[in-house]
Coordinates of C-alpha atoms and ligand atoms in Angstrom, one line a residue:
Chain A
M28 CA 20.7 0.1 2.6
E29 CA 24.2 0.5 3.9
E30 CA 22.3 0.4 7.5
I31 CA 20.6 -2.6 6.7
Y32 CA 24.3 -4.4 5.4
T33 CA 25.6 -3.6 8.4
W34 CA 22.8 -4.6 10.6
M35 CA 22.8 -7.9 8.9
A36 CA 26.2 -8.4 9.5
H37 CA 26.2 -7.1 13.0
I38 CA 23.3 -9.7 14.2
Q39 CA 24.7 -12.6 12.6
N40 CA 27.9 -12.0 14.7
N41 CA 26.1 -11.3 18.0
S42 CA 23.6 -14.1 17.9
E43 CA 24.3 -17.9 18.0
L44 CA 20.9 -18.4 16.1
V45 CA 21.3 -16.6 12.9
T46 CA 23.6 -17.1 9.8
Q47 CA 23.9 -14.7 7.1
H48 CA 23.7 -16.5 3.5
Y49 CA 24.0 -15.4 -0.1
L50 CA 21.2 -15.5 -2.4
G51 CA 22.2 -14.1 -5.5
K52 CA 22.8 -10.4 -7.4
T53 CA 20.7 -7.7 -8.5
V54 CA 20.7 -6.1 -11.7
E55 CA 23.2 -3.7 -10.6
N56 CA 25.2 -6.4 -8.9
R57 CA 24.4 -5.6 -5.5
T58 CA 24.5 -8.7 -3.0
I59 CA 21.3 -10.2 -1.9
Y60 CA 21.4 -11.5 1.5
Y61 CA 19.0 -13.5 3.5
L62 CA 19.3 -14.3 7.1
Q63 CA 18.5 -18.0 8.3
I64 CA 17.3 -18.1 12.5
S65 CA 17.8 -22.0 13.4
Q66 CA 18.1 -23.1 16.7
P67 CA 21.1 -26.0 16.7
S68 CA 19.5 -29.4 16.5
D69 CA 20.2 -32.9 14.8
K70 CA 16.5 -33.0 14.2
N71 CA 14.9 -32.6 10.4
K72 CA 13.4 -29.2 10.8
K73 CA 11.0 -27.4 8.0
I74 CA 11.1 -24.1 7.0
I75 CA 9.3 -20.7 7.1
W76 CA 10.1 -18.1 4.3
M77 CA 9.5 -14.5 4.9
D78 CA 10.5 -11.6 2.1
C79 CA 10.3 -7.9 2.4
G80 CA 10.9 -5.3 0.2
I81 CA 10.2 -6.6 -3.3
H82 CA 8.5 -3.4 -4.1
A83 CA 11.1 -0.5 -3.3
R84 CA 8.6 2.4 -2.4
E85 CA 7.0 0.0 0.3
W86 CA 9.4 1.3 3.1
I87 CA 7.5 -0.3 6.2
A88 CA 8.2 -3.8 4.7
P89 CA 11.9 -4.0 5.3
A90 CA 11.3 -2.5 8.7
F91 CA 9.1 -5.4 9.4
C92 CA 11.5 -8.0 8.4
Q93 CA 14.1 -6.3 10.7
W94 CA 11.8 -6.1 13.6
F95 CA 10.4 -9.7 13.2
V96 CA 14.4 -10.9 13.5
K97 CA 14.7 -8.7 16.1
E98 CA 12.0 -9.7 18.5
I99 CA 12.7 -13.4 17.4
L100 CA 16.1 -12.9 18.7
Q101 CA 15.1 -11.1 22.1
N102 CA 12.5 -13.3 23.2
Y103 CA 13.3 -16.9 22.0
E104 CA 14.6 -17.7 25.5
T105 CA 11.5 -16.4 27.6
D106 CA 8.8 -16.7 25.0
P107 CA 7.2 -20.6 25.3
K108 CA 5.7 -20.0 21.7
I109 CA 8.7 -18.8 20.0
R110 CA 10.6 -21.5 21.7
K111 CA 8.6 -24.1 20.7
F112 CA 8.3 -23.1 17.2
L113 CA 12.1 -23.0 17.0
Q114 CA 12.3 -26.4 17.9
N115 CA 10.7 -27.6 14.5
L116 CA 11.1 -24.5 12.4
D117 CA 13.9 -22.7 10.8
L118 CA 13.2 -19.1 9.3
Y119 CA 14.4 -17.7 6.3
I120 CA 13.8 -13.7 6.5
L121 CA 15.0 -11.9 3.2
P122 CA 14.8 -8.2 4.6
V123 CA 15.0 -6.5 1.0
L124 CA 14.7 -8.2 -2.2
N125 CA 15.0 -5.2 -4.6
I126 CA 17.7 -3.6 -3.3
D127 CA 18.5 -1.7 -6.3
G128 CA 15.2 -0.5 -6.3
Y129 CA 15.1 0.4 -2.5
I130 CA 18.3 2.4 -2.8
Y131 CA 16.7 4.2 -5.7
S132 CA 13.9 5.2 -3.8
W133 CA 15.6 6.6 -1.0
D134 CA 18.4 8.7 -3.2
T135 CA 16.3 9.6 -6.2
A136 CA 12.5 8.6 -6.5
R137 CA 10.6 7.9 -3.3
L138 CA 7.6 6.2 -4.9
W139 CA 10.1 3.9 -7.2
R140 CA 8.3 0.3 -7.1
K141 CA 10.2 -1.8 -9.7
N142 CA 13.8 -3.2 -9.9
R143 CA 16.3 -1.3 -12.2
S144 CA 16.8 -3.4 -15.2
P145 CA 17.2 -1.3 -18.1
H146 CA 15.2 -2.1 -21.2
M147 CA 15.0 -0.4 -24.8
N148 CA 18.6 0.6 -24.7
G149 CA 18.3 2.4 -21.5
T150 CA 15.2 4.5 -22.6
C151 CA 13.4 2.7 -19.8
Y152 CA 13.7 1.1 -16.5
G153 CA 12.2 -1.5 -14.3
T154 CA 10.6 -4.9 -14.1
D155 CA 8.0 -5.3 -11.8
L156 CA 9.2 -8.5 -9.7
N157 CA 6.1 -9.2 -8.5
R158 CA 4.8 -9.8 -11.8
N159 CA 7.8 -11.9 -12.7
F160 CA 7.4 -15.2 -11.6
N161 CA 6.9 -18.2 -13.5
S162 CA 3.1 -18.5 -12.4
S163 CA 0.6 -17.8 -15.2
W164 CA 3.4 -15.4 -16.3
G165 CA 2.2 -12.4 -18.2
T166 CA -1.8 -13.4 -18.3
V167 CA -3.4 -11.0 -16.5
G168 CA -3.1 -7.6 -14.2
V169 CA 0.4 -7.0 -16.0
S170 CA 1.8 -4.9 -18.9
Y171 CA 4.2 -5.7 -21.8
N172 CA 5.1 -1.8 -21.8
C173 CA 8.7 -1.2 -20.0
S174 CA 7.3 2.1 -18.9
S175 CA 4.6 0.5 -17.0
E176 CA 4.5 0.4 -13.1
I177 CA 3.6 -3.5 -13.8
F178 CA 5.8 -4.5 -16.5
C179 CA 6.0 -8.3 -16.2
G180 CA 9.8 -8.2 -17.8
S181 CA 10.6 -9.9 -21.0
G182 CA 10.0 -13.5 -19.6
P183 CA 9.2 -15.4 -16.7
E184 CA 12.2 -15.0 -14.3
S185 CA 13.8 -12.8 -16.4
E186 CA 15.2 -10.7 -13.5
P187 CA 18.1 -11.9 -11.4
E188 CA 16.3 -11.1 -8.3
T189 CA 13.4 -13.2 -9.2
R190 CA 15.8 -16.3 -10.0
A191 CA 17.6 -15.9 -7.1
V192 CA 14.6 -16.4 -5.0
V193 CA 13.2 -19.0 -7.4
Q194 CA 16.7 -20.9 -7.0
L195 CA 16.8 -20.8 -3.5
I196 CA 13.0 -21.9 -3.0
E197 CA 13.1 -24.7 -5.3
S198 CA 15.9 -26.3 -3.8
K199 CA 14.2 -26.7 -0.3
K200 CA 10.6 -26.6 -1.6
N201 CA 10.1 -29.9 0.1
D202 CA 11.0 -28.3 3.2
I203 CA 9.3 -24.8 2.9
L204 CA 5.8 -25.0 4.8
C205 CA 4.7 -21.5 4.7
F206 CA 5.8 -18.7 2.3
L207 CA 5.2 -15.1 3.5
T208 CA 5.7 -11.9 1.3
I209 CA 5.3 -8.3 2.8
H210 CA 4.1 -5.2 1.2
S211 CA 2.1 -2.2 1.7
Y212 CA -0.5 -0.6 1.5
G213 CA -4.1 -1.7 2.2
Q214 CA -4.3 -3.8 5.4
Y215 CA -5.3 -7.0 3.7
I216 CA -3.8 -10.7 4.1
L217 CA -4.3 -12.1 0.8
T218 CA -4.4 -15.7 -0.2
P219 CA -3.9 -17.3 -3.7
Y220 CA -4.4 -16.8 -6.4
G221 CA -4.0 -13.9 -8.0
S222 CA -4.1 -15.2 -11.6
T223 CA -7.3 -17.1 -11.2
N224 CA -10.7 -17.1 -9.6
T225 CA -10.8 -20.7 -8.7
P226 CA -9.6 -21.3 -5.3
P227 CA -6.7 -23.5 -4.2
S228 CA -7.6 -26.9 -2.9
N229 CA -6.7 -26.0 0.7
N230 CA -8.7 -22.7 0.4
E231 CA -10.5 -23.0 3.5
E232 CA -7.5 -23.9 5.6
L233 CA -5.8 -21.0 4.1
M234 CA -8.6 -18.8 5.0
H235 CA -9.0 -20.0 8.3
V236 CA -5.6 -19.3 9.2
A237 CA -5.6 -15.8 8.0
Q238 CA -8.6 -14.8 9.8
T239 CA -7.0 -16.3 12.8
A240 CA -4.2 -14.0 12.3
A241 CA -6.2 -11.1 11.5
A242 CA -8.0 -11.3 14.6
A243 CA -4.9 -11.6 16.7
L244 CA -3.5 -8.6 14.9
M245 CA -6.7 -6.6 15.6
E246 CA -6.3 -7.4 19.2
K247 CA -3.2 -5.0 19.5
Y248 CA -4.4 -1.6 18.4
G249 CA -8.0 -2.3 16.6
T250 CA -6.7 -2.2 13.3
I251 CA -8.7 -4.0 10.7
Y252 CA -7.5 -6.3 8.2
E253 CA -9.2 -7.9 5.3
V254 CA -9.0 -11.4 4.5
G255 CA -9.4 -13.1 1.1
S256 CA -8.0 -14.3 -2.3
T257 CA -6.1 -11.7 -4.2
S258 CA -8.1 -11.7 -6.9
L259 CA -11.3 -11.2 -5.0
I260 CA -10.2 -8.4 -2.7
L261 CA -7.4 -6.7 -4.3
Y262 CA -7.1 -6.9 -8.0
S263 CA -6.4 -9.7 -10.4
N264 CA -2.5 -10.1 -11.2
S265 CA -0.3 -12.9 -12.7
G266 CA 3.3 -13.8 -12.0
S267 CA 3.3 -13.0 -8.2
S268 CA 5.8 -15.0 -6.0
R269 CA 2.6 -15.7 -3.7
D270 CA 0.8 -17.7 -6.5
W271 CA 4.1 -19.2 -7.6
A272 CA 5.2 -20.6 -4.2
H273 CA 1.7 -22.1 -3.9
M274 CA 1.6 -23.7 -7.0
I275 CA 4.8 -25.2 -6.6
G276 CA 3.4 -26.9 -3.2
I277 CA 4.2 -25.0 -0.2
P278 CA 0.9 -25.1 1.3
F279 CA 0.6 -21.8 3.4
S280 CA 1.5 -18.7 0.9
Y281 CA 0.2 -15.5 1.9
T282 CA 0.7 -11.7 0.9
F283 CA 0.5 -9.4 3.7
E284 CA -0.1 -5.7 2.8
L285 CA 0.5 -3.5 5.9
R286 CA -0.6 -0.3 6.8
D287 CA -2.4 2.1 6.2
K288 CA -5.9 2.1 4.2
G289 CA -4.7 5.0 1.7
T290 CA -4.5 8.4 3.7
Y291 CA -0.5 8.2 4.0
G292 CA 0.0 5.1 1.9
F293 CA 3.4 4.3 0.8
V294 CA 4.8 7.4 3.1
L295 CA 3.9 6.0 6.3
P296 CA 4.6 8.4 9.3
D297 CA 7.5 7.5 11.5
D298 CA 5.2 7.0 14.7
Q299 CA 3.3 4.2 12.8
I300 CA 6.4 2.1 12.4
Q301 CA 6.4 0.3 15.6
P302 CA 2.7 0.0 15.9
T303 CA 2.6 -1.4 12.7
C304 CA 5.5 -3.8 13.4
E305 CA 4.1 -4.9 16.9
E306 CA 0.3 -5.8 15.7
T307 CA 2.0 -7.4 12.2
M308 CA 4.3 -9.8 14.6
L309 CA 1.2 -11.1 16.2
A310 CA -0.3 -12.3 12.8
V311 CA 2.8 -13.6 11.5
T312 CA 3.6 -15.8 14.8
T313 CA -0.1 -16.9 14.6
I314 CA 0.6 -18.0 11.2
I315 CA 3.9 -19.7 12.1
D316 CA 2.2 -21.2 15.3
Y317 CA -0.7 -23.0 13.5
V318 CA 1.7 -24.6 11.0
D319 CA 4.1 -25.7 13.8
Q320 CA 1.2 -27.4 15.6
K321 CA -0.1 -29.1 12.4
Y322 CA 3.2 -30.5 11.6
F323 CA 4.5 -30.9 14.8
P324 CA 1.4 -31.9 17.0
G325 CA 3.5 -33.7 19.4
G326 CA 4.3 -30.5 20.9
A327 CA 0.9 -29.7 22.6
M328 CA 1.4 -31.6 25.5
I329 CA -1.2 -30.6 27.7
L330 CA -3.9 -31.1 25.2
T331 CA -2.7 -34.6 24.2
S332 CA -2.6 -35.7 27.6
G333 CA -5.8 -34.3 28.2
S334 CA -7.5 -36.1 25.2
L335 CA -5.5 -39.2 26.0
G336 CA -6.8 -39.2 29.5
L337 CA -10.3 -38.6 27.9
S338 CA -10.1 -41.7 25.8
L339 CA -8.9 -43.8 28.3
C340 CA -11.9 -42.9 30.3
L341 CA -13.9 -43.9 27.7
T342 CA -12.7 -47.1 26.9
A343 CA -13.3 -47.9 30.6
V344 CA -16.8 -46.8 30.5
L345 CA -17.6 -48.8 27.4
T346 CA -15.7 -51.9 28.9
L347 CA -18.1 -51.5 31.8
I348 CA -21.5 -51.1 29.6
V349 CA -20.4 -53.8 27.5
P350 CA -18.8 -56.8 29.3
Chain B
M22 CA -29.9 -6.9 -7.7
F23 CA -27.2 -8.8 -6.4
A24 CA -25.2 -9.0 -3.1
L25 CA -21.4 -8.7 -2.8
N26 CA -18.9 -9.7 -0.7
P27 CA -18.2 -6.5 1.8
N28 CA -14.4 -7.1 1.3
S29 CA -14.5 -7.4 -2.6
R30 CA -12.4 -4.8 -4.4
Q31 CA -15.5 -3.3 -5.9
A32 CA -17.0 -2.6 -2.8
S33 CA -14.1 -0.7 -1.3
R34 CA -13.6 1.3 -4.3
A35 CA -17.1 2.3 -4.8
A36 CA -17.3 3.1 -1.0
W37 CA -14.1 5.3 -1.6
V38 CA -15.8 7.0 -4.6
A39 CA -18.6 8.0 -2.3
L40 CA -16.2 9.4 0.1
H41 CA -14.2 11.5 -2.7
Y42 CA -17.5 13.0 -3.3
S43 CA -18.5 13.9 0.1
N44 CA -14.5 15.1 0.9
Y45 CA -14.9 17.4 -2.1
H46 CA -18.7 18.8 -1.8
G47 CA -18.5 19.0 1.9
A48 CA -15.9 21.8 1.6
S49 CA -14.4 21.1 5.0
P50 CA -11.0 20.5 5.2
S51 CA -11.9 19.4 9.1
G52 CA -14.2 16.8 8.4
L53 CA -12.6 14.9 5.7
R54 CA -13.5 11.1 6.1
A55 CA -11.4 8.2 5.1
L56 CA -12.9 4.3 4.6
R57 CA -12.5 2.1 7.6
H58 CA -14.6 -1.0 6.4
V59 CA -17.6 -1.8 4.1
M60 CA -20.3 -3.4 6.0
K61 CA -22.7 -4.2 3.3
V62 CA -22.7 -3.9 -0.4
S63 CA -25.3 -4.9 -3.4
A64 CA -25.1 -3.8 -6.9
K65 CA -27.6 -3.3 -9.7
M66 CA -27.2 -3.5 -13.8
I67 CA -29.1 -0.6 -15.3
A68 CA -29.8 -1.1 -18.9
D69 CA -27.7 1.5 -21.0
V70 CA -26.4 3.5 -18.0
G71 CA -24.3 1.2 -15.8
V72 CA -24.0 -0.2 -12.6
K73 CA -25.3 1.1 -9.4
Y74 CA -23.6 0.3 -6.0
Y75 CA -25.7 0.2 -2.7
L76 CA -23.5 0.9 0.3
Q77 CA -23.1 0.8 4.0
F78 CA -19.6 1.5 5.3
A79 CA -17.9 2.7 8.4
T80 CA -15.7 5.7 8.3
E81 CA -12.8 7.2 10.5
D82 CA -11.2 10.8 10.5
Y83 CA -8.9 11.3 7.3
I84 CA -6.2 12.9 9.6
S85 CA -6.9 11.9 13.3
G86 CA -8.2 8.4 12.3
Q87 CA -10.8 8.4 15.1
E88 CA -14.2 7.0 14.1
T89 CA -16.5 9.3 12.4
G90 CA -19.5 7.1 11.9
N91 CA -21.4 5.1 9.2
C92 CA -22.4 6.2 5.7
F93 CA -25.2 4.8 3.5
A94 CA -24.5 5.7 -0.2
T95 CA -25.2 5.0 -3.7
V96 CA -22.6 5.0 -6.5
L97 CA -23.6 5.0 -10.1
Y98 CA -21.0 4.1 -12.4
Q99 CA -22.1 5.7 -16.0
K100 CA -20.9 4.7 -19.4
K101 CA -20.5 8.1 -20.2
S102 CA -19.4 10.5 -17.4
K103 CA -18.1 10.5 -14.0
P104 CA -19.7 8.4 -10.9
E105 CA -23.1 9.8 -10.0
V106 CA -23.0 9.6 -6.2
N107 CA -25.6 10.0 -3.3
I108 CA -24.2 9.8 0.3
K109 CA -25.7 10.0 3.9
C110 CA -23.5 9.9 6.9
A111 CA -24.2 9.8 10.5
R112 CA -21.8 12.0 12.4
T113 CA -20.3 11.0 15.9
Q114 CA -18.1 14.1 15.8
D115 CA -19.8 17.6 16.9
Q116 CA -20.7 19.5 13.9
K117 CA -20.3 22.8 15.4
Q118 CA -16.8 21.8 16.4
I119 CA -15.8 20.9 13.0
Q120 CA -17.1 24.1 11.9
E121 CA -15.6 26.0 14.4
E122 CA -12.1 24.3 13.1
D123 CA -12.7 25.1 9.6
R124 CA -13.5 28.5 10.4
R125 CA -9.9 28.7 12.6
V126 CA -8.1 27.2 9.7
F127 CA -9.7 29.5 7.3
Q128 CA -8.8 32.7 9.4
Y129 CA -5.2 30.9 9.7
L130 CA -4.7 30.4 6.0
R131 CA -6.3 33.6 4.9
H132 CA -4.2 35.8 7.3
Q133 CA -0.7 34.5 6.0
T134 CA 1.0 38.1 5.1
K135 CA 3.7 35.7 3.3
P136 CA 2.1 33.3 1.0
I137 CA 2.7 29.8 2.0
T138 CA 5.1 27.5 0.1
A139 CA 5.9 23.8 0.7
N140 CA 7.3 20.9 -1.1
K141 CA 6.1 17.4 -0.4
I142 CA 3.6 17.0 2.2
P143 CA 4.0 14.5 3.4
D144 CA 7.6 14.0 3.2
S145 CA 9.6 10.8 2.2
H146 CA 8.9 9.6 6.1
G147 CA 5.5 10.7 6.4
N148 CA 6.1 13.4 8.5
I149 CA 3.8 16.7 8.3
E150 CA 4.9 19.8 9.6
H151 CA 1.8 21.0 12.0
A152 CA 1.7 24.0 10.4
L153 CA 1.2 22.6 7.1
L154 CA -1.5 20.2 7.7
P155 CA -4.2 22.7 6.7
V156 CA -2.4 22.9 3.7
W157 CA -2.6 18.9 3.0
A158 CA -6.1 18.5 4.3
L159 CA -7.3 21.3 1.6
A160 CA -5.3 19.4 -1.2
V161 CA -7.2 16.2 0.0
A162 CA -10.6 18.0 -0.4
G163 CA -9.5 19.2 -3.9
S164 CA -8.1 16.1 -5.2
S165 CA -10.9 14.0 -4.5
H166 CA -12.9 16.3 -7.0
I167 CA -10.2 14.7 -9.7
M168 CA -10.2 11.1 -8.0
L169 CA -14.2 11.5 -8.5
D170 CA -14.0 12.4 -12.0
K171 CA -11.5 9.8 -12.9
S172 CA -12.6 6.8 -10.9
K173 CA -14.3 3.8 -12.4
E174 CA -15.9 0.5 -11.3
N175 CA -12.1 -0.9 -11.9
V176 CA -9.8 1.9 -11.5
G177 CA -9.3 3.7 -8.1
Y178 CA -7.2 6.6 -6.8
F179 CA -5.6 7.8 -3.7
L180 CA -3.7 11.2 -3.0
A181 CA -0.2 10.0 -2.6
Q182 CA 1.6 13.1 -1.9
I183 CA 1.6 16.9 -2.4
R184 CA 4.9 17.6 -4.7
T185 CA 4.6 21.0 -4.2
A186 CA 1.9 23.7 -2.7
K187 CA 2.0 27.8 -3.4
Q188 CA -0.7 30.0 -1.8
W189 CA -1.8 33.0 -3.5
I190 CA -2.8 35.9 -1.4
R191 CA -6.2 37.4 -2.7
K192 CA -7.9 40.5 -1.9
D193 CA -11.4 39.1 -2.0
G194 CA -11.1 37.2 1.4
A195 CA -10.9 33.5 -0.1
V196 CA -8.2 31.4 0.3
E197 CA -6.3 30.0 -2.9
F198 CA -3.5 27.3 -3.3
E199 CA -2.0 25.8 -6.3
Y200 CA -0.6 22.2 -6.0
T201 CA 1.1 19.8 -8.2
I202 CA 0.4 16.0 -6.7
L203 CA 0.5 12.7 -7.3
L204 CA -2.2 10.3 -7.7
H205 CA -1.7 6.6 -6.7
K206 CA -3.9 4.6 -9.3
T207 CA -4.9 0.9 -8.9
P208 CA -4.5 -1.5 -10.4
T209 CA -2.1 -0.1 -12.5
Q210 CA 0.2 1.2 -9.8
E211 CA 1.1 4.3 -11.7
M212 CA 1.7 7.9 -9.9
D213 CA -0.7 10.4 -12.0
L214 CA 0.6 13.7 -11.8
C215 CA -1.9 16.7 -11.5
Y216 CA -1.7 20.4 -11.3
M217 CA -4.7 21.6 -9.5
N218 CA -6.1 24.9 -8.0
V219 CA -8.1 25.3 -5.1
L220 CA -10.1 28.0 -4.3
W221 CA -12.1 28.1 -0.7
S222 CA -14.1 30.4 0.8
L223 CA -16.0 29.7 3.9
H224 CA -19.8 28.7 3.8
Q225 CA -19.2 25.5 1.8
V226 CA -17.6 26.8 -1.0
L227 CA -14.6 24.9 -2.4
T228 CA -13.7 24.4 -6.0
A229 CA -10.8 22.6 -7.8
K230 CA -9.5 22.9 -11.3
Y231 CA -7.0 20.6 -12.2
I232 CA -5.2 19.2 -15.4
C233 CA -3.5 15.9 -15.3
A234 CA -0.7 14.3 -17.0
S235 CA -2.2 10.9 -17.1
E236 CA -1.3 9.4 -19.9
S237 CA 2.0 9.2 -19.6
H238 CA 4.4 7.5 -17.4
Q239 CA 6.3 10.1 -15.2
L240 CA 8.1 7.6 -13.0
D241 CA 11.1 7.5 -15.4
D242 CA 14.7 7.4 -14.5
G243 CA 14.6 10.8 -13.9
S244 CA 15.9 11.9 -17.4
G245 CA 12.7 14.2 -17.8
Q246 CA 12.4 12.7 -21.3
E247 CA 9.3 11.2 -21.3
F248 CA 7.7 14.1 -19.2
G249 CA 8.4 16.5 -22.1
S250 CA 5.5 14.7 -24.0
A251 CA 3.5 14.7 -20.8
A252 CA 3.9 18.5 -20.7
E253 CA 2.8 18.9 -24.3
T254 CA -0.3 17.1 -23.6
L255 CA -0.8 19.1 -20.3
H256 CA -0.4 22.4 -22.2
K257 CA -2.8 21.1 -24.8
K258 CA -5.5 20.0 -22.4
G259 CA -5.0 22.8 -20.2
G260 CA -5.5 25.6 -22.9
N261 CA -8.9 27.0 -22.3
F262 CA -8.2 26.5 -18.1
L263 CA -5.0 28.5 -18.5
Q264 CA -6.5 31.3 -20.0
G265 CA -8.7 31.9 -17.1
L266 CA -5.6 32.2 -14.8
S267 CA -4.1 35.7 -14.5
A268 CA -0.4 36.3 -16.2
S269 CA 1.2 36.2 -12.9
H270 CA -0.2 32.8 -11.8
T271 CA 0.6 31.4 -15.3
R272 CA 4.1 32.6 -15.0
S273 CA 4.4 31.1 -11.3
M274 CA 3.5 27.9 -12.4
G275 CA 6.6 27.4 -14.5
K276 CA 8.9 28.1 -11.5
L277 CA 6.5 26.1 -9.4
C278 CA 6.7 23.0 -11.7
A279 CA 10.3 23.3 -12.0
Q280 CA 11.3 20.5 -9.6
P281 CA 14.7 19.8 -10.3
E282 CA 14.7 16.8 -7.9
A283 CA 13.3 13.2 -7.7
A284 CA 10.5 11.1 -9.6
I285 CA 9.3 13.7 -11.8
T286 CA 11.6 16.0 -14.1
F287 CA 9.8 18.7 -15.8
P288 CA 11.3 20.1 -19.0
S289 CA 13.5 23.1 -17.8
K290 CA 11.5 25.5 -19.4
P291 CA 7.9 24.6 -19.5
R292 CA 6.3 25.3 -22.6
Y293 CA 3.1 26.4 -20.9
S294 CA 4.7 29.3 -19.0
K295 CA 4.9 31.4 -22.2
R296 CA 1.3 31.5 -22.7
E297 CA 0.8 35.1 -21.7
Ligands
ZN414 ZN1 3.8 -4.1 -3.1

């Protein structure tokens, strides 16, 4: 974790695009920072949010957030795709949300999942932060027993880590178009909801975009990702950040479950980190691209002028036919 | 009979159950399979018995990830006992080659003069020393038996990590390992700790005996308080099984399980070590 703090400070000092911001404090009083990548502009931009490391043992997730930032900064000048969406969108990246748990998984228990809040006079530890959000909190796929791995906390947003995310997202929610939360393992792109089988109003579009993203991902190394609603293809859960983000009005909200399918699970080998990041990058940029095109359609110059030409032609033809 | 979405959790869980069955009964550490994706699935309610799944799915080699052909399987979740499985798989790999590899692995393990002992396979970063790959594969085969026994329509398992492995050199030419393993359970996300003894002799005979401390929450703060009661359960459940082990084996379990570090803290003097 020290390395990640150092990396964040370093990257802020070495790029004009990146600024580090305070998000909040953890139970053990560590500071949570997020990175903002934005190109200077006087335009009113929208926001893409991505968080990693809400579950401590899913080490590939923080690795991906760092990879993502590195790739954007390395390529924004040369990659027209990135250059284009950065004109309209700011990227908010939270490399590790559950810092206490993450450190605990390095130092003490590799397979630790939750945060490190003490309960019952310190006889048991940890709330599952991804059951702690205020979205049908405590209704399904949770436990009220603090020794459970899916303990949902003493109430919605009972944990400081949860509140830190909520506070920022609430304050910017009118500008946030997309909420991505990165986990492992299983190879899924999951849509809302986990707490009910009733699909969200924009389900068709959510599914379509996720399927396009999964197809882009597969092109790199042939890795198969399954796409679908959380309650259908993973399991029912309540109080997740993904459900909450969609419920407060963020239209594109997805959970990624990165490699693998269960052979190594949480202890993904080093030699799979880079390929995992590379392929996931393609999926994530596909989603961002779609969001960009949808909300800032002016950027698609060729398509627009082409169709404009066509309609002018048609008008001309029609004028000829109907004098 | 009703068709189901091949992406659904029930489909992949049932396919894994079928693979647990074949990975255990196949008794072939070189021929283990993992699920790639489910292609077709339907299910049928059978009155007074349970639910039966009919599946078609693609598989890959558990260790190399190479494609290994499609399987057809039925999985019957029974109300009163473990799932009943029928499975037939096409083989894209050369069967002879797998047998040859099994033989090689077997000889390698059998001819150890110093018994193999190891902790954490894979390690925290997913590394497995090349020499320990067979020890891992044997644990995958053996733990498939546990996972098959414990799986339900709405509860699935994966082998998360081997905590300890210890070989016993045998005079009868078979290969024997003692393991403590962690099984990742979904959707509860718990890590179930199991003790497992695997006996392997060539010609497709592999047996795994086990005791799991499944009803406890082992991933505590490391104080070990909670595991005290888990060890008690383990001790009670394992009564008959432990009697079947030789005195030296039983003695060693105490040492084996007394891992000082990390997620699981055993009581410093496991009660079951005093059985002899
Ligand atoms: Zn997770």
